[in-house]
CSV table of C-alpha atoms and ligand atoms in Angstrom, one decimal:
chain,number,residue,atom,x,y,z
L,1,MET,CA,-161.2,211.2,-49.9
L,2,ILE,CA,-161.1,208.3,-50.8
L,3,LYS,CA,-157.7,206.0,-50.9
L,4,ALA,CA,-156.9,203.3,-53.8
L,5,PHE,CA,-155.6,200.5,-50.2
L,6,ASP,CA,-156.3,201.3,-47.5
L,7,TYR,CA,-154.5,198.2,-44.7
L,8,LEU,CA,-155.7,200.6,-41.4
L,9,ARG,CA,-158.7,200.3,-42.2
L,10,ASP,CA,-159.0,196.3,-41.4
L,11,PHE,CA,-155.7,197.0,-38.9
L,12,GLU,CA,-158.9,199.0,-37.1
L,13,ALA,CA,-161.7,196.8,-37.0
L,14,HIS,CA,-158.6,193.5,-35.2
L,15,LYS,CA,-155.6,195.2,-33.9
L,16,ALA,CA,-156.4,192.6,-30.8
L,17,GLU,CA,-155.4,189.8,-32.7
L,18,TYR,CA,-152.7,191.6,-35.0
L,19,MET,CA,-151.0,192.9,-31.8
L,20,GLY,CA,-151.8,189.9,-29.7
L,21,ALA,CA,-150.4,187.9,-32.6
L,22,LEU,CA,-147.1,189.6,-32.9
L,23,GLU,CA,-146.3,189.7,-29.4
L,24,ARG,CA,-146.8,185.7,-29.6
L,25,VAL,CA,-144.0,185.9,-32.4
L,26,ILE,CA,-142.2,188.0,-30.4
L,27,ARG,CA,-141.9,186.4,-26.7
L,28,SER,CA,-141.5,182.7,-28.4
L,29,GLY,CA,-137.5,182.7,-28.9
L,30,GLN,CA,-138.4,181.7,-32.1
L,31,LEU,CA,-138.5,183.9,-35.4
L,32,ILE,CA,-137.6,181.9,-38.0
L,33,LEU,CA,-139.2,179.4,-39.7
L,34,GLY,CA,-141.0,178.2,-36.3
L,35,PRO,CA,-145.2,177.1,-35.9
L,36,GLU,CA,-146.2,180.4,-37.1
L,37,VAL,CA,-144.9,179.0,-40.5
L,38,LYS,CA,-145.8,175.9,-40.2
L,39,ALA,CA,-149.5,176.5,-38.8
L,40,PHE,CA,-150.0,179.3,-42.3
L,41,GLU,CA,-148.8,177.0,-44.6
L,42,ALA,CA,-150.9,174.6,-42.9
L,43,GLU,CA,-154.0,176.5,-43.2
L,44,PHE,CA,-153.3,177.9,-46.6
L,45,ALA,CA,-152.9,174.8,-47.9
L,46,GLN,CA,-156.4,174.2,-47.0
L,47,PHE,CA,-158.2,177.5,-47.8
L,48,VAL,CA,-156.5,176.7,-52.1
L,49,GLY,CA,-157.8,172.6,-51.6
L,50,ALA,CA,-153.9,171.6,-51.9
L,51,GLN,CA,-151.7,168.9,-50.2
L,52,HIS,CA,-148.6,171.4,-50.1
L,53,ALA,CA,-147.8,175.1,-49.4
L,54,ILE,CA,-144.2,176.1,-48.5
L,55,GLY,CA,-144.1,180.2,-47.3
L,56,VAL,CA,-140.7,182.1,-49.4
L,57,ALA,CA,-140.1,185.2,-49.1
L,58,SER,CA,-142.4,187.1,-51.3
L,59,GLY,CA,-144.0,186.2,-54.8
L,60,THR,CA,-141.2,186.8,-57.1
L,61,ASP,CA,-139.0,184.4,-54.8
L,62,ALA,CA,-142.8,182.6,-55.1
L,63,LEU,CA,-141.9,182.1,-58.8
L,64,GLU,CA,-138.0,181.7,-59.6
L,65,LEU,CA,-138.6,178.8,-57.2
L,66,ALA,CA,-141.2,177.2,-58.9
L,67,LEU,CA,-139.0,177.1,-62.2
L,68,LEU,CA,-136.3,176.2,-60.9
L,69,VAL,CA,-137.6,172.9,-59.2
L,70,VAL,CA,-140.2,172.4,-62.3
L,71,GLY,CA,-136.4,172.9,-64.6
L,72,VAL,CA,-136.7,175.3,-66.3
L,73,SER,CA,-133.4,175.8,-67.4
L,74,PRO,CA,-131.3,178.9,-69.0
L,75,GLY,CA,-132.4,179.1,-72.9
L,76,ASP,CA,-135.6,177.7,-72.3
L,77,GLU,CA,-138.8,179.4,-73.3
L,78,VAL,CA,-141.0,180.5,-70.7
L,79,ILE,CA,-144.5,181.5,-72.0
L,80,THR,CA,-146.7,184.2,-70.5
L,81,VAL,CA,-148.7,187.4,-70.7
L,82,ALA,CA,-147.5,190.6,-71.1
L,83,ASN,CA,-150.0,192.3,-69.2
L,84,SER,CA,-148.8,191.1,-66.1
L,85,ALA,CA,-147.2,193.0,-63.2
L,86,VAL,CA,-142.9,193.3,-63.4
L,87,PRO,CA,-142.2,190.4,-61.1
L,88,THR,CA,-143.7,187.9,-63.2
L,89,ALA,CA,-141.2,188.0,-66.5
L,90,ALA,CA,-138.6,188.8,-63.6
L,91,ALA,CA,-138.1,185.7,-62.2
L,92,ILE,CA,-138.4,183.7,-65.3
L,93,ARG,CA,-135.2,186.3,-66.3
L,94,GLU,CA,-133.7,185.6,-63.1
L,95,VAL,CA,-133.4,181.4,-63.6
L,96,GLY,CA,-131.8,182.9,-66.8
L,97,ALA,CA,-134.8,180.8,-68.7
L,98,ILE,CA,-136.8,183.7,-71.4
L,99,PRO,CA,-140.3,185.3,-71.6
L,100,ARG,CA,-142.5,184.7,-74.7
L,101,PHE,CA,-145.1,187.4,-75.1
L,102,VAL,CA,-148.3,186.4,-75.7
L,103,GLU,CA,-151.9,187.6,-76.5
L,104,ILE,CA,-153.8,187.9,-73.7
L,105,ASP,CA,-158.3,187.3,-74.4
L,106,SER,CA,-160.1,190.8,-75.1
L,107,GLN,CA,-162.9,189.8,-73.0
L,108,THR,CA,-161.3,187.8,-70.1
L,109,LEU,CA,-158.0,190.6,-69.6
L,110,ASN,CA,-156.0,186.5,-69.3
L,111,ILE,CA,-153.5,184.9,-71.2
L,112,ASP,CA,-155.3,183.5,-75.2
L,113,PRO,CA,-155.2,179.4,-74.9
L,114,GLU,CA,-154.6,179.8,-78.8
L,115,ALA,CA,-151.8,182.3,-79.0
L,116,ALA,CA,-149.8,179.9,-75.9
L,117,ALA,CA,-150.7,177.0,-78.5
L,118,ARG,CA,-148.8,178.8,-81.5
L,119,ALA,CA,-146.8,180.4,-79.1
L,120,VAL,CA,-145.1,176.6,-78.0
L,121,THR,CA,-141.0,175.9,-80.0
L,122,PRO,CA,-138.8,172.7,-79.4
L,123,ARG,CA,-137.1,175.0,-76.6
L,124,THR,CA,-140.6,175.7,-75.0
L,125,ARG,CA,-140.5,174.6,-70.9
L,126,ALA,CA,-143.2,176.1,-69.3
L,127,ILE,CA,-146.3,178.1,-69.4
L,128,LEU,CA,-147.1,180.8,-66.7
L,129,PRO,CA,-150.1,182.2,-66.7
L,130,VAL,CA,-151.3,185.3,-64.5
L,131,HIS,CA,-155.2,185.2,-62.9
L,132,MET,CA,-154.9,188.9,-64.1
L,133,HIS,CA,-157.5,191.0,-61.3
L,134,GLY,CA,-157.9,188.7,-59.7
L,135,THR,CA,-160.3,186.5,-62.0
L,136,PRO,CA,-160.0,182.9,-62.8
L,137,ILE,CA,-158.6,181.7,-65.7
L,138,ALA,CA,-160.6,178.5,-67.3
L,139,MET,CA,-157.4,176.2,-67.0
L,140,GLU,CA,-158.0,173.0,-69.2
L,141,PRO,CA,-157.0,174.4,-72.7
L,142,LEU,CA,-153.5,174.8,-71.2
L,143,LEU,CA,-153.3,172.0,-69.6
L,144,GLN,CA,-154.2,170.2,-72.7
L,145,ILE,CA,-151.3,172.4,-74.3
L,146,ALA,CA,-148.6,171.4,-71.1
L,147,ARG,CA,-149.8,167.4,-71.6
L,148,ASN,CA,-149.6,167.5,-75.2
L,149,ARG,CA,-146.5,169.1,-76.3
L,150,ASN,CA,-144.6,168.2,-72.0
L,151,LEU,CA,-144.4,171.1,-70.6
L,152,ARG,CA,-144.9,172.0,-67.0
L,153,ILE,CA,-146.8,175.5,-65.6
L,154,ILE,CA,-146.9,177.8,-62.8
L,155,GLU,CA,-149.7,179.7,-61.8
L,156,ASP,CA,-149.6,183.2,-61.1
L,157,CYS,CA,-151.7,183.3,-58.5
L,158,ALA,CA,-150.2,187.5,-56.8
L,159,HIS,CA,-153.7,188.6,-57.9
L,160,ALA,CA,-155.7,185.8,-56.6
L,161,HIS,CA,-156.9,184.3,-53.0
L,162,GLY,CA,-159.6,183.4,-53.5
L,163,ALA,CA,-161.0,183.0,-56.7
L,164,ARG,CA,-162.4,179.6,-57.8
L,165,ARG,CA,-164.0,178.7,-60.9
L,166,SER,CA,-166.8,175.9,-60.1
L,167,GLY,CA,-165.8,175.4,-56.8
L,168,VAL,CA,-162.0,174.7,-57.1
L,169,HIS,CA,-159.6,177.1,-56.1
L,170,VAL,CA,-157.2,178.8,-58.2
L,171,GLY,CA,-153.9,177.1,-58.2
L,172,VAL,CA,-154.5,173.5,-57.7
L,173,ALA,CA,-154.3,172.7,-61.4
L,174,GLY,CA,-150.5,173.9,-62.2
L,175,ASP,CA,-147.1,172.3,-61.2
L,176,VAL,CA,-146.5,174.7,-58.9
L,177,SER,CA,-148.4,177.8,-58.4
L,178,CYS,CA,-147.4,181.0,-56.5
L,179,PHE,CA,-148.9,183.4,-54.2
L,180,SER,CA,-148.2,187.2,-53.4
L,181,PHE,CA,-148.1,188.8,-49.8
L,182,TYR,CA,-147.0,192.0,-50.9
L,183,PRO,CA,-149.3,194.2,-48.3
L,184,THR,CA,-152.1,195.2,-51.2
L,185,LYS,CA,-152.8,191.6,-52.6
L,186,ASN,CA,-156.0,190.0,-51.8
L,187,LEU,CA,-154.2,188.8,-48.4
L,188,GLY,CA,-151.7,190.8,-47.6
L,189,GLY,CA,-148.9,190.6,-44.6
L,190,TYR,CA,-147.2,194.2,-43.1
L,191,GLY,CA,-144.0,193.4,-45.7
L,192,ASP,CA,-142.5,190.7,-48.1
L,193,GLY,CA,-143.8,187.3,-48.3
L,194,GLY,CA,-144.7,184.8,-50.9
L,195,ILE,CA,-145.5,181.3,-50.9
L,196,CYS,CA,-145.9,178.4,-53.4
L,197,ILE,CA,-148.7,175.6,-53.6
L,198,THR,CA,-148.2,172.0,-54.7
L,199,ASN,CA,-150.4,168.8,-55.0
L,200,ASP,CA,-146.6,167.1,-56.2
L,201,SER,CA,-144.4,165.8,-52.5
L,202,GLU,CA,-141.4,165.4,-54.9
L,203,LEU,CA,-141.8,169.1,-56.0
L,204,ALA,CA,-142.3,170.3,-52.5
L,205,ASP,CA,-139.2,168.9,-50.5
L,206,ARG,CA,-137.6,170.4,-53.3
L,207,LEU,CA,-139.1,174.0,-52.5
L,208,ARG,CA,-138.7,173.5,-49.2
L,209,ALA,CA,-134.6,172.8,-49.6
L,210,LEU,CA,-134.2,175.8,-52.3
L,211,ARG,CA,-135.4,177.9,-49.5
L,212,MET,CA,-133.4,177.4,-46.9
L,213,TYR,CA,-129.7,176.6,-48.7
L,214,GLY,CA,-130.7,173.5,-49.8
L,215,PHE,CA,-130.5,172.4,-46.5
L,216,GLY,CA,-131.4,168.2,-45.9
L,217,PRO,CA,-131.8,166.4,-42.5
L,218,GLY,CA,-129.5,167.8,-40.1
L,219,ARG,CA,-128.7,171.4,-42.0
L,220,ILE,CA,-127.0,168.9,-44.2
L,221,ALA,CA,-127.0,171.3,-47.6
L,222,MET,CA,-128.1,168.5,-50.2
L,223,THR,CA,-129.0,170.9,-53.2
L,224,ASP,CA,-127.9,174.7,-54.5
L,225,GLY,CA,-129.7,176.4,-52.5
L,226,ARG,CA,-130.4,180.0,-50.7
L,227,ASN,CA,-132.4,181.9,-47.9
L,228,SER,CA,-135.7,182.8,-48.7
L,229,ARG,CA,-138.0,182.5,-46.0
L,230,LEU,CA,-141.3,183.4,-44.6
L,231,ASP,CA,-141.1,184.6,-41.6
L,232,GLU,CA,-142.6,184.1,-38.0
L,233,LEU,CA,-143.6,186.8,-37.8
L,234,GLN,CA,-146.3,187.8,-41.3
L,235,ALA,CA,-146.8,184.2,-40.7
L,236,ALA,CA,-148.3,184.8,-37.7
L,237,VAL,CA,-150.2,188.3,-39.5
L,238,LEU,CA,-151.4,186.3,-42.5
L,239,ARG,CA,-152.4,183.9,-40.2
L,240,VAL,CA,-155.3,186.8,-38.8
L,241,LYS,CA,-155.7,187.7,-42.5
L,242,LEU,CA,-156.0,184.1,-43.8
L,243,SER,CA,-159.0,183.6,-41.0
L,244,HIS,CA,-160.9,187.1,-42.5
L,245,LEU,CA,-160.3,186.7,-45.8
L,246,PRO,CA,-164.0,184.8,-46.3
L,247,GLU,CA,-166.0,187.9,-45.3
L,248,HIS,CA,-163.1,189.7,-46.6
L,249,LEU,CA,-164.2,188.4,-50.4
L,250,ALA,CA,-167.8,188.2,-49.3
L,251,ALA,CA,-167.5,192.2,-49.1
L,252,ARG,CA,-165.3,192.2,-52.4
L,253,ARG,CA,-167.9,190.5,-54.6
L,254,ARG,CA,-170.6,193.2,-53.1
L,255,ILE,CA,-168.6,195.8,-53.5
L,256,ALA,CA,-167.7,194.3,-57.1
L,257,ALA,CA,-171.9,193.9,-57.8
L,258,ARG,CA,-172.0,197.4,-56.3
L,259,TYR,CA,-170.3,199.0,-58.7
L,260,ALA,CA,-172.0,197.4,-62.0
L,261,ARG,CA,-175.2,198.1,-61.3
L,262,GLY,CA,-173.7,201.4,-60.7
L,263,PHE,CA,-172.1,201.5,-63.9
L,264,SER,CA,-175.5,200.0,-66.1
L,265,GLY,CA,-176.9,202.0,-69.2
L,266,ILE,CA,-173.4,203.5,-69.1
L,267,ASP,CA,-170.9,203.7,-72.4
L,268,VAL,CA,-167.9,201.5,-70.2
L,269,THR,CA,-166.6,198.1,-70.4
L,270,LEU,CA,-167.3,196.3,-67.3
L,271,PRO,CA,-164.7,193.1,-65.8
L,272,PHE,CA,-166.1,190.0,-67.7
L,273,ILE,CA,-166.8,187.2,-65.1
L,274,ASP,CA,-168.0,184.0,-67.0
L,275,ALA,CA,-171.1,181.1,-65.0
L,276,SER,CA,-168.3,179.1,-64.0
L,277,ALA,CA,-165.7,182.2,-62.6
L,278,ASP,CA,-165.7,183.8,-59.2
L,279,SER,CA,-163.4,186.6,-58.8
L,280,ALA,CA,-161.6,187.2,-55.7
L,281,PHE,CA,-161.7,191.0,-56.9
L,282,HIS,CA,-158.3,192.0,-56.9
L,283,GLN,CA,-159.3,194.6,-58.9
L,284,PHE,CA,-162.6,195.6,-60.1
L,285,VAL,CA,-161.4,197.4,-63.7
L,286,ILE,CA,-163.2,198.7,-65.5
L,287,ARG,CA,-162.1,200.4,-69.1
L,288,THR,CA,-162.6,202.7,-71.5
L,289,PRO,CA,-161.2,205.4,-74.4
L,290,LEU,CA,-161.8,208.5,-72.6
L,291,ARG,CA,-160.1,207.0,-69.1
L,292,ALA,CA,-157.7,210.2,-68.9
L,293,ARG,CA,-160.8,212.5,-68.3
L,294,VAL,CA,-162.4,210.0,-65.9
L,295,VAL,CA,-159.0,209.7,-64.0
L,296,ALA,CA,-159.0,213.4,-63.9
L,297,ALA,CA,-162.9,213.0,-62.2
L,298,LEU,CA,-161.7,210.6,-59.4
L,299,ASP,CA,-158.5,212.9,-58.9
L,300,ALA,CA,-160.9,216.5,-58.9
L,301,ALA,CA,-163.3,214.3,-56.5
L,302,GLN,CA,-160.0,212.9,-54.3
L,303,ILE,CA,-160.6,209.0,-55.2
L,304,GLY,CA,-157.6,207.1,-55.5
L,305,TRP,CA,-157.7,204.5,-58.7
L,306,GLY,CA,-154.4,203.2,-60.0
L,307,ILE,CA,-153.6,201.7,-63.0
L,308,HIS,CA,-152.4,197.3,-63.4
L,309,TYR,CA,-150.6,197.9,-65.5
L,310,ASP,CA,-149.8,200.7,-68.2
L,311,THR,CA,-147.0,200.0,-69.5
L,312,PRO,CA,-146.7,196.3,-71.3
L,313,LEU,CA,-143.7,194.4,-70.1
L,314,HIS,CA,-142.6,193.8,-74.4
L,315,HIS,CA,-142.3,197.5,-74.4
L,316,MET,CA,-139.9,197.9,-71.4
L,317,PRO,CA,-136.6,198.4,-72.0
L,318,ALA,CA,-135.8,194.9,-69.8
L,319,TYR,CA,-137.4,193.1,-71.5
L,320,ARG,CA,-138.6,194.1,-75.6
L,321,GLU,CA,-135.5,192.1,-77.0
L,322,PHE,CA,-136.8,189.2,-76.4
L,323,GLN,CA,-140.1,190.6,-78.4
L,324,ALA,CA,-138.9,191.0,-81.6
L,325,GLY,CA,-139.6,189.2,-84.5
L,326,HIS,CA,-143.0,187.8,-82.7
L,327,PRO,CA,-146.5,189.1,-84.0
L,328,PRO,CA,-147.4,191.8,-82.3
L,329,LEU,CA,-149.7,192.6,-78.8
L,330,PRO,CA,-153.0,194.4,-79.7
L,331,VAL,CA,-155.0,193.4,-77.4
L,332,THR,CA,-152.8,193.7,-74.8
L,333,ASP,CA,-152.0,197.0,-75.7
L,334,ARG,CA,-155.0,198.2,-76.0
L,335,ALA,CA,-155.8,197.2,-72.3
L,336,ALA,CA,-153.1,198.8,-71.2
L,337,ARG,CA,-154.5,202.1,-72.4
L,338,GLU,CA,-157.9,201.2,-71.4
L,339,ILE,CA,-158.1,199.7,-67.8
L,340,LEU,CA,-158.2,201.2,-64.6
L,341,SER,CA,-158.5,200.1,-60.8
L,342,LEU,CA,-161.6,201.4,-59.0
L,343,PRO,CA,-160.1,201.0,-55.3
L,344,ILE,CA,-161.9,197.6,-53.6
L,345,TYR,CA,-161.6,196.4,-50.9
L,346,PRO,CA,-163.8,195.3,-47.9
L,347,GLU,CA,-164.1,197.8,-45.6
L,348,LEU,CA,-165.2,200.3,-48.3
L,349,LEU,CA,-168.8,201.6,-47.5
L,350,ASP,CA,-171.5,201.6,-49.6
L,351,ASP,CA,-171.6,205.4,-49.8
L,352,GLU,CA,-167.7,206.0,-50.7
L,353,VAL,CA,-168.5,202.9,-53.5
L,354,ASP,CA,-171.6,205.3,-54.7
L,355,GLN,CA,-168.6,208.1,-54.7
L,356,VAL,CA,-167.0,206.7,-57.1
L,357,ILE,CA,-170.0,205.5,-59.2
L,358,ALA,CA,-170.8,209.4,-59.4
L,359,ALA,CA,-167.3,210.4,-60.6
L,360,VAL,CA,-167.1,207.4,-63.3
L,361,ARG,CA,-170.5,208.2,-64.4
L,362,SER,CA,-170.2,212.4,-64.5
L,363,VAL,CA,-167.4,212.1,-68.0
L,364,LEU,CA,-169.0,209.1,-69.2
L,365,ARG,CA,-172.2,209.1,-71.3
L,366,ASN,CA,-174.9,206.4,-71.1
L,367,VAL,CA,-175.8,204.0,-73.8
L,368,ARG,CA,-178.3,205.0,-76.5
K,401,LIG,C1,-149.2,189.4,-60.9
K,401,LIG,C2,-148.0,189.5,-60.2
K,401,LIG,N1,-146.9,188.3,-60.0
K,401,LIG,C3,-146.3,189.1,-59.1
K,401,LIG,C4,-145.6,189.6,-58.0
K,401,LIG,C5,-144.6,189.2,-56.9
K,401,LIG,O1,-145.5,189.7,-56.0
K,401,LIG,P1,-143.7,190.2,-54.5
K,401,LIG,O2,-144.7,191.5,-54.8
K,401,LIG,O3,-144.4,189.6,-53.5
K,401,LIG,O4,-142.6,189.7,-55.2
K,401,LIG,C6,-147.0,190.3,-58.2
K,401,LIG,C7,-146.9,191.6,-57.7
K,401,LIG,O5,-146.1,192.2,-56.4
K,401,LIG,C8,-148.0,190.9,-59.7
K,401,LIG,O6,-148.7,191.4,-58.9
C-alpha cells in the first residue's frame, strides 16, 4: 500500500531530533511566544529571503491578518482564483470583503493576469494569487496591475514552501505573503500553524500586534487584536523540518522528474513548469479526461491519490453568489474535472513511484 501522504516516515527518520525539540520546549517553561517562535521566524525569513516573518495560528489566519493590515475592509473586492482551497476565500469573507473569482491559465493552473486586470473595479482593493500545487507564479504582470491600479498583493504560498522563480523565493514580491504549516504541507507541523512574511516593517509591526490582542509595549492594547499565535511546540518541530527542507525539496524534484520520464509517450497532461520556475512540487498533478478510470486503477493497486481541488469555490454554496453576473470560468471547471494528485513526498521510494507510474500507464493510451 502506498499512502497519498505519510508523515510518519519523516518522523521515524528524524525521531531523535523531534523528541529532543519537544522536550526542550516542555522543560523550558515557556510555551507561548518564546525563543523557539523567535528563532523559527528568523530562520524562515532567511530561508525565503524576507525581512520579517510573523508566526500565527494557521495559514487561514495568516491570510486574514494580511488582508486586515493592508487595509482590506468590508465591501472591498479581492481578486483571486476559484481552483484554490476553501481557506483562500474564507479569509476574504472573514474580513467582510468580496471574493472576485477570475480565470486561471490553462497550462500553469495559476491566476491569469489578463483576467485579473479585467476584473478590477473601483471597489477592488487587493489581488490574492495562489501559487497552486507549488508552481511559482510569474509575478511581474500582477505587480504591474497593482502599481497601475493602486492595489495590494497578498500571496497565498500555502503550497509553495521552497518554490522559486529565477532563484527568488515566492512571496517576497507581494505586500504580505502567507504560508500554512498544515501537516500535509511541504513544511508541515504536527498540528496547525502559519506565517506571514513581508519586507515592510510597519506591516510587520501591525501583524505582530494583531496576533496578540493588539498589544504594544507593556502589554497595553493599542489596537483591535485577537489571539493567533504559533506555539512554541510547533515552532520547535518546524525548526527541525526547516533544517531538512532543502533535501526534502530535492527529493520532491527527483520524484517529479521520475514521474515525468515514466509518463512520456502517453496521453496525459503533466505539470507545466517553465524554464525559470523551480516548483516546490507540493503536489504532482496530472490531467486526464479519464480520471475516474485512473483512480480505479490506483485504488485497485492500493495507491493513495488526491484532488486539489474537485469543487471550484465559485460552485460552493458559501461563495456562488459572488459569481453571479460574472463571466464563467471554463478553464477552472475543466481543470477541476481532470486534475489528479499522485503521491509525492520526500521518503517515497523509486520502486513506489514506479508502481504509481505502472498503474497510471495501465489506463492511459500511448500517443500515436
Ligand atoms: C491554498 C491554501 N491556502 C490556505 C490554506 C490554509 O491553511 P491552514 O489550513 O493552515 O489554515 C491552505 C491549507 O489548507 C491551502 O491549501
